[in-house]
Amino acid sequence: NAGVMQNPRHLVRRRGQEARLRCSPMKGHSHVYWYRQLPEEGLKFMVYLQKENIIDESGMPKERFSAEFPKEGPSILRIQQVVRGDSAAYFCASSPPSTGAILNEQFFGPGTRLTVL
Amino acid sequence: AQTVTQSQPEMSVQEAETVTLSCTYDTSESNYYLFWYKQPPSRQMILVIRQEAYKQQNATENRFSVNFQKAAKSFSLKISDSQLGDTAMYFCAFMKRRKTSGSRLTFGEGTQLTVNP
């Protein structure tokens, strides 16, 4: 069972361009979370999605950022018109469907390091 | 809202010795989980140990153990017989317990641990 996959691992964009980050959850996992890690900081929650639904986007900036998790295919985090402050590592985590009392552990991908020039 | 505080930005320890990393948190929730994650230079997030808040017994995983003080909202990590491979950033994290959906992780700012030969 492959782990959480993220691509690309490194992404360089110029200011004003668009960045698309992809996350393929582990097999059987229907919950996806995106976190951002700015340099020298901890991870900050951005958005939580289930298949075709955004459950919690309270950590995501209101402008320029969007996320989706379609019925088929990976979850996508999209950043439009990137600025230098978007430079960070973006981590995706996945977990299996909720099963009551059992802990839904989140398994992390290797992250995508976005650099905005 | 939950907050997680790690008051030690950096720590160092000699190989084979014991070190304790501190973490405090603030929440009004009664059912939750606490975690310690390790982030080595590869930046991969690796789960070290977890604790269910309703369990009084402290979790242990080989050389890693926690001291969970629920009333004090304290959750420290003890690493025994430190090894060079333990050198990493360590993050304390909080997660609400939900029966029917997933839940975000709230991370502290991290403690950079260096194990010296």
PDB file of N, CA and C in Angstrom, chain B residues 27-112:
ATOM      1  N   THR B  27      -7.394  24.033  25.669  1.00  0.00           N
ATOM      2  CA  THR B  27      -8.611  23.610  24.993  1.00  0.00           C
ATOM      3  C   THR B  27      -9.754  23.537  25.988  1.00  0.00           C
ATOM      4  N   SER B  28     -10.962  23.654  25.469  1.00  0.00           N
ATOM      5  CA  SER B  28     -12.149  23.450  26.285  1.00  0.00           C
ATOM      6  C   SER B  28     -12.769  22.083  25.997  1.00  0.00           C
ATOM      7  N   GLU B  29     -12.163  21.348  25.078  1.00  0.00           N
ATOM      8  CA  GLU B  29     -12.650  20.015  24.726  1.00  0.00           C
ATOM      9  C   GLU B  29     -12.304  19.015  25.823  1.00  0.00           C
ATOM     10  N   SER B  30     -13.131  17.994  25.934  1.00  0.00           N
ATOM     11  CA  SER B  30     -12.853  16.935  26.905  1.00  0.00           C
ATOM     12  C   SER B  30     -12.352  15.660  26.222  1.00  0.00           C
ATOM     13  N   ASN B  31     -12.696  15.500  24.951  1.00  0.00           N
ATOM     14  CA  ASN B  31     -12.248  14.324  24.207  1.00  0.00           C
ATOM     15  C   ASN B  31     -11.314  14.754  23.086  1.00  0.00           C
ATOM     16  N   TYR B  32     -10.084  14.302  23.170  1.00  0.00           N
ATOM     17  CA  TYR B  32      -9.107  14.719  22.174  1.00  0.00           C
ATOM     18  C   TYR B  32      -7.920  13.768  22.184  1.00  0.00           C
ATOM     19  N   TYR B  33      -7.060  13.976  21.200  1.00  0.00           N
ATOM     20  CA  TYR B  33      -5.823  13.209  21.086  1.00  0.00           C
ATOM     21  C   TYR B  33      -4.651  14.183  21.083  1.00  0.00           C
ATOM     22  N   LEU B  34      -3.525  13.697  21.536  1.00  0.00           N
ATOM     23  CA  LEU B  34      -2.271  14.457  21.484  1.00  0.00           C
ATOM     24  C   LEU B  34      -1.226  13.608  20.786  1.00  0.00           C
ATOM     25  N   PHE B  35      -0.364  14.283  20.058  1.00  0.00           N
ATOM     26  CA  PHE B  35       0.642  13.590  19.253  1.00  0.00           C
ATOM     27  C   PHE B  35       1.994  14.293  19.366  1.00  0.00           C
ATOM     28  N   TRP B  36       3.026  13.520  19.141  1.00  0.00           N
ATOM     29  CA  TRP B  36       4.346  14.063  18.855  1.00  0.00           C
ATOM     30  C   TRP B  36       4.748  13.567  17.470  1.00  0.00           C
ATOM     31  N   TYR B  37       5.122  14.526  16.623  1.00  0.00           N
ATOM     32  CA  TYR B  37       5.634  14.219  15.291  1.00  0.00           C
ATOM     33  C   TYR B  37       7.099  14.627  15.232  1.00  0.00           C
ATOM     34  N   LYS B  38       7.829  13.903  14.416  1.00  0.00           N
ATOM     35  CA  LYS B  38       9.239  14.183  14.167  1.00  0.00           C
ATOM     36  C   LYS B  38       9.396  14.604  12.716  1.00  0.00           C
ATOM     37  N   GLN B  39      10.176  15.658  12.484  1.00  0.00           N
ATOM     38  CA  GLN B  39      10.452  16.090  11.113  1.00  0.00           C
ATOM     39  C   GLN B  39      11.964  16.183  10.930  1.00  0.00           C
ATOM     40  N   PRO B  40      12.566  15.142  10.356  1.00  0.00           N
ATOM     41  CA  PRO B  40      14.013  15.168  10.104  1.00  0.00           C
ATOM     42  C   PRO B  40      14.336  16.101   8.947  1.00  0.00           C
ATOM     43  N   PRO B  41      15.598  16.255   8.609  1.00  0.00           N
ATOM     44  CA  PRO B  41      15.967  17.154   7.502  1.00  0.00           C
ATOM     45  C   PRO B  41      15.260  16.828   6.187  1.00  0.00           C
ATOM     46  N   SER B  42      14.830  15.600   6.003  1.00  0.00           N
ATOM     47  CA  SER B  42      14.077  15.250   4.784  1.00  0.00           C
ATOM     48  C   SER B  42      12.713  15.938   4.744  1.00  0.00           C
ATOM     49  N   ARG B  43      12.271  16.482   5.878  1.00  0.00           N
ATOM     50  CA  ARG B  43      11.002  17.203   6.043  1.00  0.00           C
ATOM     51  C   ARG B  43       9.767  16.284   6.071  1.00  0.00           C
ATOM     52  N   GLN B  44       9.975  14.996   5.972  1.00  0.00           N
ATOM     53  CA  GLN B  44       8.848  14.074   6.103  1.00  0.00           C
ATOM     54  C   GLN B  44       8.317  14.131   7.531  1.00  0.00           C
ATOM     55  N   MET B  45       7.011  14.184   7.684  1.00  0.00           N
ATOM     56  CA  MET B  45       6.388  14.187   9.010  1.00  0.00           C
ATOM     57  C   MET B  45       6.185  12.738   9.450  1.00  0.00           C
ATOM     58  N   ILE B  46       6.775  12.395  10.585  1.00  0.00           N
ATOM     59  CA  ILE B  46       6.743  11.022  11.075  1.00  0.00           C
ATOM     60  C   ILE B  46       6.091  11.014  12.456  1.00  0.00           C
ATOM     61  N   LEU B  47       5.049  10.211  12.600  1.00  0.00           N
ATOM     62  CA  LEU B  47       4.388  10.113  13.904  1.00  0.00           C
ATOM     63  C   LEU B  47       5.278   9.338  14.862  1.00  0.00           C
ATOM     64  N   VAL B  48       5.530   9.937  16.019  1.00  0.00           N
ATOM     65  CA  VAL B  48       6.383   9.309  17.033  1.00  0.00           C
ATOM     66  C   VAL B  48       5.534   8.585  18.063  1.00  0.00           C
ATOM     67  N   ILE B  49       4.505   9.251  18.566  1.00  0.00           N
ATOM     68  CA  ILE B  49       3.711   8.679  19.647  1.00  0.00           C
ATOM     69  C   ILE B  49       2.393   9.429  19.748  1.00  0.00           C
ATOM     70  N   ARG B  50       1.354   8.737  20.227  1.00  0.00           N
ATOM     71  CA  ARG B  50       0.035   9.353  20.377  1.00  0.00           C
ATOM     72  C   ARG B  50      -0.517   9.024  21.757  1.00  0.00           C
ATOM     73  N   GLN B  51      -1.422   9.892  22.221  1.00  0.00           N
ATOM     74  CA  GLN B  51      -2.054   9.710  23.538  1.00  0.00           C
ATOM     75  C   GLN B  51      -3.518  10.076  23.427  1.00  0.00           C
ATOM     76  N   GLU B  52      -4.392   9.173  23.859  1.00  0.00           N
ATOM     77  CA  GLU B  52      -5.810   9.513  23.951  1.00  0.00           C
ATOM     78  C   GLU B  52      -6.064  10.182  25.286  1.00  0.00           C
ATOM     79  N   ALA B  53      -6.782  11.291  25.267  1.00  0.00           N
ATOM     80  CA  ALA B  53      -6.957  12.072  26.490  1.00  0.00           C
ATOM     81  C   ALA B  53      -7.735  11.324  27.561  1.00  0.00           C
ATOM     82  N   TYR B  54      -8.587  10.365  27.149  1.00  0.00           N
ATOM     83  CA  TYR B  54      -9.395   9.656  28.139  1.00  0.00           C
ATOM     84  C   TYR B  54      -8.604   8.539  28.822  1.00  0.00           C
ATOM     85  N   LYS B  55      -7.406   8.286  28.337  1.00  0.00           N
ATOM     86  CA  LYS B  55      -6.569   7.258  28.957  1.00  0.00           C
ATOM     87  C   LYS B  55      -5.618   7.903  29.959  1.00  0.00           C
ATOM     88  N   GLN B  56      -5.612   7.416  31.159  1.00  0.00           N
ATOM     89  CA  GLN B  56      -4.726   7.974  32.178  1.00  0.00           C
ATOM     90  C   GLN B  56      -3.300   7.465  32.024  1.00  0.00           C
ATOM     91  N   GLN B  57      -3.159   6.267  31.486  1.00  0.00           N
ATOM     92  CA  GLN B  57      -1.825   5.687  31.354  1.00  0.00           C
ATOM     93  C   GLN B  57      -1.037   6.402  30.272  1.00  0.00           C
ATOM     94  N   ASN B  58       0.195   6.743  30.585  1.00  0.00           N
ATOM     95  CA  ASN B  58       1.056   7.414  29.619  1.00  0.00           C
ATOM     96  C   ASN B  58       1.482   6.463  28.510  1.00  0.00           C
ATOM     97  N   ALA B  59       1.446   6.970  27.265  1.00  0.00           N
ATOM     98  CA  ALA B  59       1.843   6.150  26.130  1.00  0.00           C
ATOM     99  C   ALA B  59       3.355   5.955  26.101  1.00  0.00           C
ATOM    100  N   THR B  60       3.752   4.795  25.570  1.00  0.00           N
ATOM    101  CA  THR B  60       5.173   4.452  25.432  1.00  0.00           C
ATOM    102  C   THR B  60       5.379   3.744  24.109  1.00  0.00           C
ATOM    103  N   GLU B  61       6.431   4.128  23.399  1.00  0.00           N
ATOM    104  CA  GLU B  61       6.818   3.472  22.152  1.00  0.00           C
ATOM    105  C   GLU B  61       8.330   3.314  22.163  1.00  0.00           C
ATOM    106  N   ASN B  62       8.796   2.150  22.602  1.00  0.00           N
ATOM    107  CA  ASN B  62      10.234   1.864  22.649  1.00  0.00           C
ATOM    108  C   ASN B  62      10.958   2.918  23.489  1.00  0.00           C
ATOM    109  N   ARG B  63      11.825   3.717  22.889  1.00  0.00           N
ATOM    110  CA  ARG B  63      12.608   4.700  23.656  1.00  0.00           C
ATOM    111  C   ARG B  63      11.838   6.002  23.928  1.00  0.00           C
ATOM    112  N   PHE B  64      10.632   6.098  23.375  1.00  0.00           N
ATOM    113  CA  PHE B  64       9.854   7.323  23.482  1.00  0.00           C
ATOM    114  C   PHE B  64       8.698   7.115  24.468  1.00  0.00           C
ATOM    115  N   SER B  65       8.535   8.052  25.369  1.00  0.00           N
ATOM    116  CA  SER B  65       7.407   7.994  26.296  1.00  0.00           C
ATOM    117  C   SER B  65       6.918   9.412  26.549  1.00  0.00           C
ATOM    118  N   VAL B  66       5.686   9.500  27.022  1.00  0.00           N
ATOM    119  CA  VAL B  66       5.121  10.820  27.309  1.00  0.00           C
ATOM    120  C   VAL B  66       4.752  10.908  28.776  1.00  0.00           C
ATOM    121  N   ASN B  67       4.693  12.150  29.248  1.00  0.00           N
ATOM    122  CA  ASN B  67       4.151  12.459  30.568  1.00  0.00           C
ATOM    123  C   ASN B  67       2.942  13.354  30.324  1.00  0.00           C
ATOM    124  N   PHE B  68       1.769  12.740  30.406  1.00  0.00           N
ATOM    125  CA  PHE B  68       0.518  13.433  30.105  1.00  0.00           C
ATOM    126  C   PHE B  68      -0.132  13.855  31.409  1.00  0.00           C
ATOM    127  N   GLN B  69      -0.253  15.154  31.593  1.00  0.00           N
ATOM    128  CA  GLN B  69      -0.895  15.708  32.789  1.00  0.00           C
ATOM    129  C   GLN B  69      -2.127  16.482  32.317  1.00  0.00           C
ATOM    130  N   LYS B  70      -3.278  15.817  32.346  1.00  0.00           N
ATOM    131  CA  LYS B  70      -4.475  16.405  31.737  1.00  0.00           C
ATOM    132  C   LYS B  70      -4.923  17.673  32.452  1.00  0.00           C
ATOM    133  N   ALA B  71      -4.887  17.657  33.772  1.00  0.00           N
ATOM    134  CA  ALA B  71      -5.351  18.830  34.513  1.00  0.00           C
ATOM    135  C   ALA B  71      -4.457  20.046  34.238  1.00  0.00           C
ATOM    136  N   ALA B  72      -3.181  19.786  34.093  1.00  0.00           N
ATOM    137  CA  ALA B  72      -2.225  20.865  33.827  1.00  0.00           C
ATOM    138  C   ALA B  72      -2.128  21.176  32.343  1.00  0.00           C
ATOM    139  N   LYS B  73      -2.774  20.358  31.500  1.00  0.00           N
ATOM    140  CA  LYS B  73      -2.709  20.499  30.040  1.00  0.00           C
ATOM    141  C   LYS B  73      -1.257  20.513  29.582  1.00  0.00           C
ATOM    142  N   SER B  74      -0.554  19.495  30.022  1.00  0.00           N
ATOM    143  CA  SER B  74       0.855  19.352  29.697  1.00  0.00           C
ATOM    144  C   SER B  74       1.089  17.987  29.058  1.00  0.00           C
ATOM    145  N   PHE B  75       1.978  17.950  28.086  1.00  0.00           N
ATOM    146  CA  PHE B  75       2.198  16.709  27.323  1.00  0.00           C
ATOM    147  C   PHE B  75       3.657  16.682  26.880  1.00  0.00           C
ATOM    148  N   SER B  76       4.540  16.225  27.735  1.00  0.00           N
ATOM    149  CA  SER B  76       5.969  16.243  27.415  1.00  0.00           C
ATOM    150  C   SER B  76       6.411  14.910  26.828  1.00  0.00           C
ATOM    151  N   LEU B  77       7.460  14.969  26.039  1.00  0.00           N
ATOM    152  CA  LEU B  77       8.026  13.788  25.373  1.00  0.00           C
ATOM    153  C   LEU B  77       9.400  13.495  25.950  1.00  0.00           C
ATOM    154  N   LYS B  78       9.602  12.272  26.397  1.00  0.00           N
ATOM    155  CA  LYS B  78      10.902  11.853  26.891  1.00  0.00           C
ATOM    156  C   LYS B  78      11.526  10.880  25.908  1.00  0.00           C
ATOM    157  N   ILE B  79      12.761  11.187  25.521  1.00  0.00           N
ATOM    158  CA  ILE B  79      13.509  10.304  24.629  1.00  0.00           C
ATOM    159  C   ILE B  79      14.669   9.728  25.434  1.00  0.00           C
ATOM    160  N   SER B  80      14.665   8.436  25.589  1.00  0.00           N
ATOM    161  CA  SER B  80      15.723   7.751  26.335  1.00  0.00           C
ATOM    162  C   SER B  80      16.772   7.215  25.373  1.00  0.00           C
ATOM    163  N   ASP B  81      18.006   7.071  25.879  1.00  0.00           N
ATOM    164  CA  ASP B  81      19.084   6.503  25.056  1.00  0.00           C
ATOM    165  C   ASP B  81      19.127   7.191  23.687  1.00  0.00           C
ATOM    166  N   SER B  82      19.261   8.497  23.710  1.00  0.00           N
ATOM    167  CA  SER B  82      19.201   9.283  22.473  1.00  0.00           C
ATOM    168  C   SER B  82      20.192   8.778  21.425  1.00  0.00           C
ATOM    169  N   GLN B  83      19.753   8.782  20.196  1.00  0.00           N
ATOM    170  CA  GLN B  83      20.577   8.337  19.073  1.00  0.00           C
ATOM    171  C   GLN B  83      20.749   9.485  18.078  1.00  0.00           C
ATOM    172  N   LEU B  84      21.817   9.410  17.300  1.00  0.00           N
ATOM    173  CA  LEU B  84      22.087  10.476  16.330  1.00  0.00           C
ATOM    174  C   LEU B  84      20.905  10.661  15.372  1.00  0.00           C
ATOM    175  N   GLY B  85      20.234   9.569  15.053  1.00  0.00           N
ATOM    176  CA  GLY B  85      19.084   9.647  14.143  1.00  0.00           C
ATOM    177  C   GLY B  85      17.862  10.315  14.749  1.00  0.00           C
ATOM    178  N   ASP B  86      17.923  10.638  16.031  1.00  0.00           N
ATOM    179  CA  ASP B  86      16.820  11.359  16.659  1.00  0.00           C
ATOM    180  C   ASP B  86      16.899  12.863  16.375  1.00  0.00           C
ATOM    181  N   THR B  87      18.014  13.297  15.818  1.00  0.00           N
ATOM    182  CA  THR B  87      18.154  14.721  15.472  1.00  0.00           C
ATOM    183  C   THR B  87      17.069  15.103  14.483  1.00  0.00           C
ATOM    184  N   ALA B  88      16.242  16.061  14.869  1.00  0.00           N
ATOM    185  CA  ALA B  88      15.091  16.445  14.053  1.00  0.00           C
ATOM    186  C   ALA B  88      14.348  17.580  14.740  1.00  0.00           C
ATOM    187  N   MET B  89      13.384  18.119  14.022  1.00  0.00           N
ATOM    188  CA  MET B  89      12.421  19.039  14.619  1.00  0.00           C
ATOM    189  C   MET B  89      11.275  18.190  15.155  1.00  0.00           C
ATOM    190  N   TYR B  90      10.859  18.489  16.378  1.00  0.00           N
ATOM    191  CA  TYR B  90       9.766  17.736  16.997  1.00  0.00           C
ATOM    192  C   TYR B  90       8.570  18.671  17.208  1.00  0.00           C
ATOM    193  N   PHE B  91       7.412  18.209  16.750  1.00  0.00           N
ATOM    194  CA  PHE B  91       6.193  18.992  16.866  1.00  0.00           C
ATOM    195  C   PHE B  91       5.190  18.274  17.756  1.00  0.00           C
ATOM    196  N   CYS B  92       4.631  19.013  18.677  1.00  0.00           N
ATOM    197  CA  CYS B  92       3.516  18.554  19.478  1.00  0.00           C
ATOM    198  C   CYS B  92       2.235  18.948  18.744  1.00  0.00           C
ATOM    199  N   ALA B  93       1.210  18.106  18.772  1.00  0.00           N
ATOM    200  CA  ALA B  93      -0.017  18.403  18.035  1.00  0.00           C
ATOM    201  C   ALA B  93      -1.244  17.923  18.800  1.00  0.00           C
ATOM    202  N   PHE B  94      -2.349  18.624  18.571  1.00  0.00           N
ATOM    203  CA  PHE B  94      -3.632  18.371  19.232  1.00  0.00           C
ATOM    204  C   PHE B  94      -4.674  18.076  18.174  1.00  0.00           C
ATOM    205  N   MET B  95      -5.580  17.159  18.488  1.00  0.00           N
ATOM    206  CA  MET B  95      -6.688  16.884  17.576  1.00  0.00           C
ATOM    207  C   MET B  95      -7.939  16.587  18.400  1.00  0.00           C
ATOM    208  N   LYS B  96      -9.034  17.271  18.066  1.00  0.00           N
ATOM    209  CA  LYS B  96     -10.306  16.955  18.692  1.00  0.00           C
ATOM    210  C   LYS B  96     -10.714  15.552  18.290  1.00  0.00           C
ATOM    211  N   ARG B  97     -11.430  14.881  19.174  1.00  0.00           N
ATOM    212  CA  ARG B  97     -11.950  13.562  18.843  1.00  0.00           C
ATOM    213  C   ARG B  97     -13.355  13.726  18.297  1.00  0.00           C
ATOM    214  N   ARG B  98     -13.568  13.254  17.083  1.00  0.00           N
ATOM    215  CA  ARG B  98     -14.882  13.314  16.470  1.00  0.00           C
ATOM    216  C   ARG B  98     -15.277  11.913  16.031  1.00  0.00           C
ATOM    217  N   LYS B  99     -16.552  11.570  16.248  1.00  0.00           N
ATOM    218  CA  LYS B  99     -16.993  10.216  15.941  1.00  0.00           C
ATOM    219  C   LYS B  99     -17.376  10.045  14.484  1.00  0.00           C
ATOM    220  N   THR B 100     -17.857  11.107  13.864  1.00  0.00           N
ATOM    221  CA  THR B 100     -18.434  10.930  12.529  1.00  0.00           C
ATOM    222  C   THR B 100     -17.699  11.687  11.444  1.00  0.00           C
ATOM    223  N   SER B 101     -16.599  12.323  11.774  1.00  0.00           N
ATOM    224  CA  SER B 101     -15.839  13.001  10.726  1.00  0.00           C
ATOM    225  C   SER B 101     -14.402  13.125  11.185  1.00  0.00           C
ATOM    226  N   GLY B 102     -13.562  13.573  10.287  1.00  0.00           N
ATOM    227  CA  GLY B 102     -12.182  13.807  10.653  1.00  0.00           C
ATOM    228  C   GLY B 102     -12.038  15.110  11.399  1.00  0.00           C
ATOM    229  N   SER B 103     -10.795  15.432  11.721  1.00  0.00           N
ATOM    230  CA  SER B 103     -10.530  16.632  12.507  1.00  0.00           C
ATOM    231  C   SER B 103      -9.131  17.130  12.209  1.00  0.00           C
ATOM    232  N   ARG B 104      -8.963  18.426  12.206  1.00  0.00           N
ATOM    233  CA  ARG B 104      -7.661  19.015  11.913  1.00  0.00           C
ATOM    234  C   ARG B 104      -6.681  18.775  13.045  1.00  0.00           C
ATOM    235  N   LEU B 105      -5.403  18.825  12.705  1.00  0.00           N
ATOM    236  CA  LEU B 105      -4.339  18.839  13.702  1.00  0.00           C
ATOM    237  C   LEU B 105      -3.921  20.286  13.943  1.00  0.00           C
ATOM    238  N   THR B 106      -3.710  20.626  15.212  1.00  0.00           N
ATOM    239  CA  THR B 106      -3.155  21.930  15.585  1.00  0.00           C
ATOM    240  C   THR B 106      -1.764  21.685  16.136  1.00  0.00           C
ATOM    241  N   PHE B 107      -0.773  22.295  15.504  1.00  0.00           N
ATOM    242  CA  PHE B 107       0.622  22.043  15.844  1.00  0.00           C
ATOM    243  C   PHE B 107       1.211  23.173  16.679  1.00  0.00           C
ATOM    244  N   GLY B 108       2.208  22.804  17.494  1.00  0.00           N
ATOM    245  CA  GLY B 108       3.060  23.796  18.129  1.00  0.00           C
ATOM    246  C   GLY B 108       4.114  24.278  17.146  1.00  0.00           C
ATOM    247  N   GLU B 109       4.957  25.194  17.606  1.00  0.00           N
ATOM    248  CA  GLU B 109       5.954  25.787  16.728  1.00  0.00           C
ATOM    249  C   GLU B 109       7.192  24.914  16.566  1.00  0.00           C
ATOM    250  N   GLY B 110       7.317  23.896  17.370  1.00  0.00           N
ATOM    251  CA  GLY B 110       8.404  22.961  17.186  1.00  0.00           C
ATOM    252  C   GLY B 110       9.589  23.184  18.110  1.00  0.00           C
ATOM    253  N   THR B 111      10.317  22.094  18.354  1.00  0.00           N
ATOM    254  CA  THR B 111      11.574  22.124  19.098  1.00  0.00           C
ATOM    255  C   THR B 111      12.628  21.419  18.253  1.00  0.00           C
ATOM    256  N   GLN B 112      13.694  22.116  17.928  1.00  0.00           N
ATOM    257  CA  GLN B 112      14.786  21.507  17.171  1.00  0.00           C
ATOM    258  C   GLN B 112      15.696  20.777  18.147  1.00  0.00           C
TER     259      GLN B 112
END
